[in-house]
């Protein structure tokens, strides 16, 4: 990541003819918000003097305490490559602060920073994450609204002409590279119309900023191709849903704390303890890593998404897989998160879970190298394999009972997150769905 000063940014804005700046932040549900300012207001923004109404943002504050301030992270300065016609548009990602100069407790980016401080107190200088976000491309109608018609019939690693999304995906990659992303892979995924673009791992804050930027770029470029990109976890029945596998590792300086050349599997005690913490708290953090009603349509057997709390060195059916790379690349891959998650809260929750394992020197259960999907319930229980929550409601109950996750993310975040999600669940629960009419209208 580039390191910029105020003077650098003001100079670049002038040299590149930047006309507008988007001051971006993320609300509690993971939705990108922004305040757009003309370039002559940039000095004021760089002095942390830009105010906005926090009462209008999901999960922030009540109307009687609405004044909030945006503190730009100068290192997130980027000029959007597609904004050339009427002067360029740049963006800065911001932290949210109270009027008294203290960090706002409901800022998801701030919540992640708080958990990173816990990791630092345990001697870990970096928490690195490599995400694998997937998405679908649908055709749009004459009004530009998304349809349910996919733009291709491709499958895993297919090429054009079967993969008609290839040109769109390539343009997305080019835009991301122009914005400083290091792209590692780009390919068609298993389901028709489904795609994945992987970018290089980074520290937790940078990775979460990159995920939010990635979503914005994907949607923007897809729109230019007459397509609608969605990060909805399961837009179609009968095919794979979209995940966002998270590859995680802790570092002490330049040393990967998960690697031990002399240990079995070359996994250090720290790695195994972190893994144990992930498994212990998996049912609780699922509400955050899989935060929508639709998320649980993906977490079902048969579609490569994990629904059982187990781990393996090679098997892809458990929740956690340990990829074969070692040395600096030693990592733990948690396969349950999906791209509807607020990345800051999701990574904070998983880090908090892993750190609890390290702090209390937990021991993980034995690895599960069988295909869990073909086990019956009796076999799973015999091996101590629990299931992830089957609904958003189950996940919210588990989250509210987990003192470690609740404490790490903070009362404000959890109270407002759970309140919003219980409303979402109740709206879904009381709605009459087309499936019900198809099943019951003529039968009864």
CSV table of C-alpha atoms in Angstrom, one decimal, residues 48-433:
chain,number,residue,atom,x,y,z
A,48,UNK,CA,-10.8,15.6,9.7
A,49,UNK,CA,-13.4,18.3,9.7
A,50,UNK,CA,-16.0,16.7,7.4
A,51,UNK,CA,-19.2,16.1,9.3
A,52,UNK,CA,-22.2,13.9,8.4
A,53,UNK,CA,-25.5,12.8,9.8
A,54,UNK,CA,-25.0,9.5,11.5
A,55,UNK,CA,-28.7,9.0,12.4
A,56,UNK,CA,-29.4,8.2,8.7
A,57,UNK,CA,-26.9,5.3,8.6
A,58,UNK,CA,-28.0,1.8,9.5
A,59,UNK,CA,-26.9,0.8,13.0
A,60,UNK,CA,-25.1,4.1,13.8
A,61,UNK,CA,-26.8,6.5,16.3
A,62,UNK,CA,-30.2,8.1,17.2
A,63,UNK,CA,-31.2,11.5,15.7
A,64,UNK,CA,-30.4,13.4,18.9
A,65,UNK,CA,-26.8,12.4,18.7
A,66,UNK,CA,-26.3,12.4,15.0
A,67,UNK,CA,-23.2,14.5,14.3
A,68,UNK,CA,-20.3,12.4,13.3
A,69,UNK,CA,-16.9,13.1,11.7
A,70,UNK,CA,-15.1,11.3,8.9
A,71,UNK,CA,-11.3,10.8,9.4
A,72,UNK,CA,-9.8,9.8,6.0
A,73,UNK,CA,-7.1,7.1,5.9
A,74,UNK,CA,-4.7,8.8,3.6
A,75,UNK,CA,-3.2,5.6,2.3
A,76,UNK,CA,-6.5,4.6,0.7
A,77,UNK,CA,-6.4,7.5,-1.8
A,78,UNK,CA,-7.3,6.2,-5.3
A,79,UNK,CA,-8.5,7.9,-8.4
A,80,UNK,CA,-11.2,5.8,-10.1
A,81,UNK,CA,-10.0,4.8,-13.6
A,82,UNK,CA,-13.4,5.0,-15.2
A,83,UNK,CA,-14.1,8.6,-14.1
A,84,UNK,CA,-12.5,10.6,-17.0
A,85,UNK,CA,-15.3,12.4,-18.9
A,86,UNK,CA,-16.2,15.4,-16.7
A,87,UNK,CA,-13.2,15.5,-14.4
A,88,UNK,CA,-11.9,12.6,-12.3
A,89,UNK,CA,-13.3,11.2,-9.1
A,90,UNK,CA,-11.1,10.0,-6.3
A,91,UNK,CA,-11.9,8.3,-3.0
A,92,UNK,CA,-10.7,8.1,0.5
A,93,UNK,CA,-11.8,5.4,2.9
A,94,UNK,CA,-12.6,6.9,6.3
A,95,UNK,CA,-12.9,5.9,10.0
A,96,UNK,CA,-15.9,7.3,11.9
A,97,UNK,CA,-15.3,9.5,14.9
A,98,UNK,CA,-17.5,11.2,17.6
A,99,UNK,CA,-17.5,15.0,17.9
A,100,UNK,CA,-15.3,14.7,21.0
A,101,UNK,CA,-12.5,13.1,18.9
A,102,UNK,CA,-13.0,9.5,20.1
A,103,UNK,CA,-13.5,6.6,17.7
A,104,UNK,CA,-17.2,5.8,17.1
A,105,UNK,CA,-18.0,2.4,18.7
A,106,UNK,CA,-20.4,1.5,15.9
A,107,UNK,CA,-17.8,1.9,13.1
A,108,UNK,CA,-17.1,-1.6,11.6
A,109,UNK,CA,-13.6,-0.6,10.5
A,110,UNK,CA,-12.9,0.6,14.0
A,111,UNK,CA,-14.3,-2.6,15.5
A,112,UNK,CA,-11.7,-4.6,13.5
A,113,UNK,CA,-8.9,-2.3,14.6
A,114,UNK,CA,-9.9,-2.9,18.2
A,115,UNK,CA,-9.6,-6.7,17.8
A,116,UNK,CA,-6.2,-6.2,16.0
A,117,UNK,CA,-5.0,-4.4,19.1
A,118,UNK,CA,-5.9,-7.6,21.1
A,119,UNK,CA,-3.7,-9.6,18.6
A,120,UNK,CA,-0.9,-7.1,19.0
A,121,UNK,CA,-1.1,-7.4,22.8
A,122,UNK,CA,-0.4,-11.2,22.3
A,123,UNK,CA,2.7,-10.4,20.3
A,124,UNK,CA,1.2,-10.7,16.7
A,125,UNK,CA,2.2,-7.8,14.5
A,126,UNK,CA,0.1,-8.7,11.5
A,127,UNK,CA,-3.1,-10.6,10.7
A,128,UNK,CA,-3.0,-11.4,7.0
A,129,UNK,CA,-6.0,-12.4,5.0
A,130,UNK,CA,-6.4,-13.6,1.4
A,131,UNK,CA,-10.1,-13.5,0.4
A,132,UNK,CA,-11.7,-15.4,-2.5
A,133,UNK,CA,-15.0,-13.5,-3.3
A,134,UNK,CA,-17.3,-15.0,-5.8
A,135,UNK,CA,-20.2,-13.4,-7.7
A,136,UNK,CA,-22.8,-14.0,-10.4
A,137,UNK,CA,-23.4,-12.0,-13.6
A,138,UNK,CA,-27.0,-11.7,-14.8
A,139,UNK,CA,-28.4,-10.0,-17.9
A,140,UNK,CA,-30.4,-6.8,-17.4
A,141,UNK,CA,-33.7,-5.8,-19.1
A,142,UNK,CA,-34.4,-2.7,-21.2
A,143,UNK,CA,-34.8,-0.6,-18.1
A,144,UNK,CA,-31.4,-1.7,-16.8
A,145,UNK,CA,-33.0,-3.9,-14.0
A,146,UNK,CA,-31.5,-7.3,-13.3
A,147,UNK,CA,-33.2,-10.4,-14.7
A,148,UNK,CA,-32.8,-14.0,-13.7
A,149,UNK,CA,-31.2,-14.8,-17.1
A,150,UNK,CA,-27.5,-15.7,-16.8
A,151,UNK,CA,-25.1,-14.3,-19.3
A,152,UNK,CA,-23.4,-17.7,-19.9
A,153,UNK,CA,-23.6,-21.5,-19.4
A,154,UNK,CA,-20.0,-21.9,-18.5
A,155,UNK,CA,-18.6,-24.1,-15.7
A,156,UNK,CA,-15.4,-24.3,-13.7
A,157,UNK,CA,-12.4,-22.8,-15.5
A,158,UNK,CA,-14.3,-22.7,-18.8
A,159,UNK,CA,-13.2,-20.4,-21.6
A,160,UNK,CA,-15.0,-18.3,-24.2
A,161,UNK,CA,-17.3,-18.8,-26.1
A,162,UNK,CA,-18.9,-20.9,-23.3
A,163,UNK,CA,-17.8,-18.3,-20.7
A,164,UNK,CA,-19.4,-15.2,-22.1
A,165,UNK,CA,-18.5,-13.3,-18.9
A,166,UNK,CA,-14.8,-13.5,-19.8
A,167,UNK,CA,-14.6,-10.0,-21.4
A,168,UNK,CA,-16.4,-8.4,-18.5
A,169,UNK,CA,-14.2,-10.3,-16.0
A,170,UNK,CA,-11.1,-9.2,-17.9
A,171,UNK,CA,-12.2,-5.5,-17.8
A,172,UNK,CA,-12.8,-5.8,-14.1
A,173,UNK,CA,-9.3,-7.2,-13.6
A,174,UNK,CA,-7.8,-4.3,-15.7
A,175,UNK,CA,-9.6,-1.7,-13.7
A,176,UNK,CA,-8.5,-3.3,-10.4
A,177,UNK,CA,-4.9,-3.4,-11.6
A,178,UNK,CA,-5.1,0.3,-12.5
A,179,UNK,CA,-6.2,0.9,-8.9
A,180,UNK,CA,-3.2,-1.0,-7.5
A,181,UNK,CA,-4.6,-4.5,-6.9
A,182,UNK,CA,-2.3,-7.4,-7.5
A,183,UNK,CA,-4.5,-10.0,-9.2
A,184,UNK,CA,-3.5,-13.6,-8.6
A,185,UNK,CA,-6.3,-15.5,-10.5
A,186,UNK,CA,-9.4,-14.8,-12.5
A,187,UNK,CA,-11.7,-17.6,-13.7
A,188,UNK,CA,-15.2,-18.9,-14.2
A,189,UNK,CA,-16.6,-20.7,-11.2
A,190,UNK,CA,-18.6,-23.9,-10.9
A,191,UNK,CA,-22.1,-22.5,-11.6
A,192,UNK,CA,-23.3,-20.9,-14.8
A,193,UNK,CA,-22.8,-17.2,-14.6
A,194,UNK,CA,-20.6,-17.5,-11.6
A,195,UNK,CA,-17.1,-15.9,-11.4
A,196,UNK,CA,-14.1,-15.5,-9.0
A,197,UNK,CA,-11.3,-13.0,-9.0
A,198,UNK,CA,-8.6,-13.5,-6.4
A,199,UNK,CA,-6.3,-10.7,-5.3
A,200,UNK,CA,-3.1,-10.9,-3.2
A,201,UNK,CA,-3.4,-11.2,0.6
A,202,UNK,CA,-2.7,-8.2,2.8
A,203,UNK,CA,-3.1,-7.1,6.4
A,204,UNK,CA,-6.7,-7.2,7.7
A,205,UNK,CA,-7.6,-3.6,7.3
A,206,UNK,CA,-6.2,-3.3,3.8
A,207,UNK,CA,-7.9,-6.6,2.8
A,208,UNK,CA,-11.3,-5.4,4.0
A,209,UNK,CA,-10.9,-2.1,2.3
A,210,UNK,CA,-10.0,-4.0,-0.9
A,211,UNK,CA,-13.1,-6.3,-0.6
A,212,UNK,CA,-15.3,-3.2,-0.5
A,213,UNK,CA,-13.4,-1.6,-3.4
A,214,UNK,CA,-13.6,-4.9,-5.3
A,215,UNK,CA,-17.4,-5.0,-4.9
A,216,UNK,CA,-17.7,-1.5,-6.2
A,217,UNK,CA,-15.5,-2.1,-9.2
A,218,UNK,CA,-17.3,-5.4,-10.1
A,219,UNK,CA,-20.7,-3.8,-10.1
A,220,UNK,CA,-19.6,-0.7,-11.9
A,221,UNK,CA,-17.8,-2.6,-14.8
A,222,UNK,CA,-20.6,-5.2,-15.0
A,223,UNK,CA,-23.1,-2.3,-15.5
A,224,UNK,CA,-21.0,-1.0,-18.4
A,225,UNK,CA,-21.3,-4.4,-20.0
A,226,UNK,CA,-25.1,-4.4,-19.6
A,227,UNK,CA,-24.9,-6.9,-16.8
A,228,UNK,CA,-25.8,-7.0,-13.1
A,229,UNK,CA,-23.2,-8.3,-10.7
A,230,UNK,CA,-24.5,-9.7,-7.4
A,231,UNK,CA,-22.8,-10.9,-4.3
A,232,UNK,CA,-26.0,-12.5,-3.0
A,233,UNK,CA,-24.9,-15.8,-1.6
A,234,UNK,CA,-27.5,-18.1,-3.3
A,235,UNK,CA,-29.4,-16.3,-6.2
A,236,UNK,CA,-30.4,-19.6,-7.8
A,237,UNK,CA,-31.7,-22.9,-6.6
A,238,UNK,CA,-30.0,-26.1,-7.6
A,239,UNK,CA,-26.5,-24.6,-8.3
A,240,UNK,CA,-23.5,-23.6,-6.1
A,241,UNK,CA,-23.8,-20.4,-4.1
A,242,UNK,CA,-21.1,-17.7,-3.9
A,243,UNK,CA,-18.7,-17.9,-1.0
A,244,UNK,CA,-15.8,-15.8,0.2
A,245,UNK,CA,-13.2,-18.2,1.6
A,246,UNK,CA,-10.8,-16.4,4.0
A,247,UNK,CA,-7.2,-17.6,4.1
A,248,UNK,CA,-5.7,-16.3,7.4
A,249,UNK,CA,-2.3,-16.2,9.1
A,250,UNK,CA,-0.8,-14.5,12.1
A,251,UNK,CA,2.7,-13.0,11.9
A,252,UNK,CA,5.3,-11.9,14.4
A,253,UNK,CA,7.4,-9.5,12.4
A,254,UNK,CA,8.5,-11.3,9.3
A,255,UNK,CA,7.9,-14.8,10.9
A,256,UNK,CA,4.7,-16.7,10.1
A,257,UNK,CA,3.4,-17.8,13.5
A,258,UNK,CA,1.5,-20.6,12.0
A,259,UNK,CA,4.6,-22.4,10.6
A,260,UNK,CA,6.8,-24.8,12.5
A,261,UNK,CA,9.1,-26.9,10.3
A,262,UNK,CA,9.6,-29.5,13.0
A,263,UNK,CA,5.9,-30.0,14.0
A,264,UNK,CA,3.5,-32.6,12.6
A,265,UNK,CA,2.1,-31.2,9.4
A,266,UNK,CA,4.5,-28.3,9.9
A,267,UNK,CA,1.7,-26.5,11.8
A,268,UNK,CA,2.8,-24.6,14.9
A,269,UNK,CA,1.1,-24.8,18.3
A,270,UNK,CA,-0.2,-21.3,17.6
A,271,UNK,CA,-1.8,-22.4,14.4
A,272,UNK,CA,-3.5,-25.4,16.1
A,273,UNK,CA,-4.7,-23.2,19.0
A,274,UNK,CA,-6.1,-20.6,16.5
A,275,UNK,CA,-7.8,-23.4,14.6
A,276,UNK,CA,-9.3,-24.7,17.9
A,277,UNK,CA,-10.7,-21.2,18.6
A,278,UNK,CA,-12.2,-21.0,15.1
A,279,UNK,CA,-14.0,-24.3,15.6
A,280,UNK,CA,-15.1,-23.4,19.1
A,281,UNK,CA,-16.8,-20.2,18.1
A,282,UNK,CA,-17.9,-21.1,14.6
A,283,UNK,CA,-21.6,-21.4,15.3
A,284,UNK,CA,-21.5,-17.9,16.9
A,285,UNK,CA,-19.5,-16.0,14.3
A,286,UNK,CA,-21.7,-17.6,11.5
A,287,UNK,CA,-24.3,-14.8,12.0
A,288,UNK,CA,-21.7,-12.3,11.1
A,289,UNK,CA,-19.8,-14.2,8.3
A,290,UNK,CA,-23.2,-15.3,6.8
A,291,UNK,CA,-25.5,-12.5,7.7
A,292,UNK,CA,-28.6,-12.8,5.5
A,293,UNK,CA,-31.6,-15.1,5.4
A,294,UNK,CA,-30.3,-16.2,1.9
A,295,UNK,CA,-26.9,-17.2,3.3
A,296,UNK,CA,-28.3,-20.4,4.8
A,297,UNK,CA,-29.6,-21.5,1.4
A,298,UNK,CA,-25.9,-21.8,0.4
A,299,UNK,CA,-24.8,-23.7,3.6
A,300,UNK,CA,-26.4,-27.0,2.7
A,301,UNK,CA,-24.8,-30.3,1.7
A,302,UNK,CA,-24.1,-31.0,-2.0
A,303,UNK,CA,-22.9,-27.7,-3.3
A,304,UNK,CA,-19.3,-27.5,-1.9
A,305,UNK,CA,-20.2,-25.1,0.9
A,306,UNK,CA,-19.3,-26.2,4.4
A,307,UNK,CA,-22.1,-26.9,6.9
A,308,UNK,CA,-20.2,-28.9,9.5
A,309,UNK,CA,-17.7,-27.8,12.1
A,310,UNK,CA,-14.6,-29.8,11.4
A,311,UNK,CA,-11.2,-29.4,9.8
A,312,UNK,CA,-8.8,-31.2,7.4
A,313,UNK,CA,-5.5,-30.9,5.7
A,314,UNK,CA,-7.0,-31.8,2.3
A,315,UNK,CA,-10.7,-32.6,2.5
A,316,UNK,CA,-12.8,-29.7,1.2
A,317,UNK,CA,-16.1,-30.7,3.0
A,318,UNK,CA,-15.3,-29.4,6.5
A,319,UNK,CA,-15.5,-25.8,7.6
A,320,UNK,CA,-11.7,-25.3,7.8
A,321,UNK,CA,-9.1,-26.5,5.3
A,322,UNK,CA,-5.3,-26.2,5.7
A,323,UNK,CA,-3.9,-25.5,2.2
A,324,UNK,CA,-0.7,-27.4,1.4
A,325,UNK,CA,1.6,-24.4,1.1
A,326,UNK,CA,4.1,-24.0,4.0
A,327,UNK,CA,6.7,-21.5,5.2
A,328,UNK,CA,5.5,-17.9,4.9
A,329,UNK,CA,2.4,-19.2,3.1
A,330,UNK,CA,1.1,-21.4,5.9
A,331,UNK,CA,-2.5,-20.5,6.5
A,332,UNK,CA,-5.9,-21.5,7.7
A,333,UNK,CA,-8.7,-21.3,5.2
A,334,UNK,CA,-12.2,-20.8,6.7
A,335,UNK,CA,-14.7,-21.7,3.9
A,336,UNK,CA,-18.0,-20.6,5.3
A,337,UNK,CA,-18.0,-16.8,4.9
A,338,UNK,CA,-20.0,-15.4,2.0
A,339,UNK,CA,-19.6,-12.1,0.2
A,340,UNK,CA,-22.8,-10.5,1.7
A,341,UNK,CA,-20.8,-10.3,5.0
A,342,UNK,CA,-19.5,-7.0,6.3
A,343,UNK,CA,-15.8,-7.8,5.8
A,344,UNK,CA,-14.6,-5.7,8.7
A,345,UNK,CA,-17.0,-7.4,11.2
A,346,UNK,CA,-16.5,-10.9,9.7
A,347,UNK,CA,-12.7,-10.7,9.9
A,348,UNK,CA,-12.9,-9.2,13.4
A,349,UNK,CA,-15.2,-12.0,14.6
A,350,UNK,CA,-13.0,-14.8,13.2
A,351,UNK,CA,-9.8,-13.2,14.6
A,352,UNK,CA,-11.5,-12.8,18.0
A,353,UNK,CA,-12.4,-16.6,17.8
A,354,UNK,CA,-8.9,-17.6,16.9
A,355,UNK,CA,-7.2,-15.4,19.5
A,356,UNK,CA,-9.4,-17.0,22.2
A,357,UNK,CA,-7.9,-20.3,21.2
A,358,UNK,CA,-4.4,-18.9,21.4
A,359,UNK,CA,-5.0,-17.2,24.7
A,360,UNK,CA,-6.4,-20.3,26.3
A,361,UNK,CA,-4.1,-22.8,24.6
A,362,UNK,CA,-7.1,-24.8,23.2
A,363,UNK,CA,-6.5,-28.0,21.3
A,364,UNK,CA,-8.5,-28.8,18.1
A,365,UNK,CA,-10.2,-32.2,17.6
A,366,UNK,CA,-8.7,-34.7,15.3
A,367,UNK,CA,-8.8,-33.8,11.6
A,368,UNK,CA,-11.7,-35.2,9.5
A,369,UNK,CA,-10.4,-36.6,6.2
A,370,UNK,CA,-13.6,-38.3,5.2
A,371,UNK,CA,-16.3,-36.7,3.0
A,372,UNK,CA,-18.6,-35.4,5.7
A,373,UNK,CA,-21.5,-35.1,3.2
A,374,UNK,CA,-21.8,-38.8,2.9
A,375,UNK,CA,-21.8,-39.4,6.7
A,376,UNK,CA,-25.2,-39.9,8.5
A,377,UNK,CA,-26.0,-38.1,11.7
A,378,UNK,CA,-25.0,-41.0,13.9
A,379,UNK,CA,-21.5,-41.1,12.3
A,380,UNK,CA,-21.1,-37.3,12.6
A,381,UNK,CA,-22.1,-37.4,16.3
A,382,UNK,CA,-19.7,-40.3,16.9
A,383,UNK,CA,-16.8,-38.2,15.5
A,384,UNK,CA,-17.9,-35.1,17.5
A,385,UNK,CA,-18.8,-33.1,14.3
A,386,UNK,CA,-21.4,-30.4,15.0
A,387,UNK,CA,-23.4,-28.6,12.3
A,388,UNK,CA,-23.4,-24.9,11.6
A,389,UNK,CA,-26.6,-23.0,12.2
A,390,UNK,CA,-29.3,-23.9,9.6
A,391,UNK,CA,-31.0,-20.5,9.7
A,392,UNK,CA,-30.2,-16.9,10.4
A,393,UNK,CA,-32.3,-17.1,13.6
A,394,UNK,CA,-30.3,-20.0,14.9
A,395,UNK,CA,-27.1,-18.2,14.2
A,396,UNK,CA,-28.3,-15.0,16.0
A,397,UNK,CA,-29.1,-17.0,19.1
A,398,UNK,CA,-25.6,-18.6,19.0
A,399,UNK,CA,-24.0,-15.2,18.5
A,400,UNK,CA,-25.8,-13.5,21.4
A,401,UNK,CA,-24.7,-16.3,23.8
A,402,UNK,CA,-21.0,-16.0,22.8
A,403,UNK,CA,-19.3,-13.8,25.4
A,404,UNK,CA,-15.9,-13.7,23.6
A,405,UNK,CA,-17.3,-12.5,20.2
A,406,UNK,CA,-19.8,-10.1,21.9
A,407,UNK,CA,-17.0,-8.6,24.1
A,408,UNK,CA,-14.5,-8.2,21.2
A,409,UNK,CA,-16.9,-6.5,18.8
A,410,UNK,CA,-18.5,-4.3,21.4
A,411,UNK,CA,-22.0,-3.8,22.8
A,412,UNK,CA,-23.0,-1.1,20.3
A,413,UNK,CA,-22.1,-3.2,17.2
A,414,UNK,CA,-23.7,-6.4,18.5
A,415,UNK,CA,-26.9,-4.7,19.8
A,416,UNK,CA,-27.6,-2.9,16.6
A,417,UNK,CA,-26.5,-5.8,14.3
A,418,UNK,CA,-28.7,-8.3,16.1
A,419,UNK,CA,-31.7,-5.9,16.2
A,420,UNK,CA,-31.4,-5.3,12.4
A,421,UNK,CA,-31.0,-9.0,11.7
A,422,UNK,CA,-33.9,-10.1,13.9
A,423,UNK,CA,-36.1,-7.7,11.9
A,424,UNK,CA,-34.9,-9.2,8.7
A,425,UNK,CA,-35.6,-12.7,10.0
A,426,UNK,CA,-39.1,-11.8,11.2
A,427,UNK,CA,-39.9,-10.2,7.8
A,428,UNK,CA,-38.9,-13.4,6.1
A,429,UNK,CA,-40.6,-15.6,8.6
A,430,UNK,CA,-44.0,-13.9,8.2
A,431,UNK,CA,-43.8,-13.5,4.4
A,432,UNK,CA,-45.8,-15.9,2.2
A,433,UNK,CA,-43.4,-17.3,-0.5
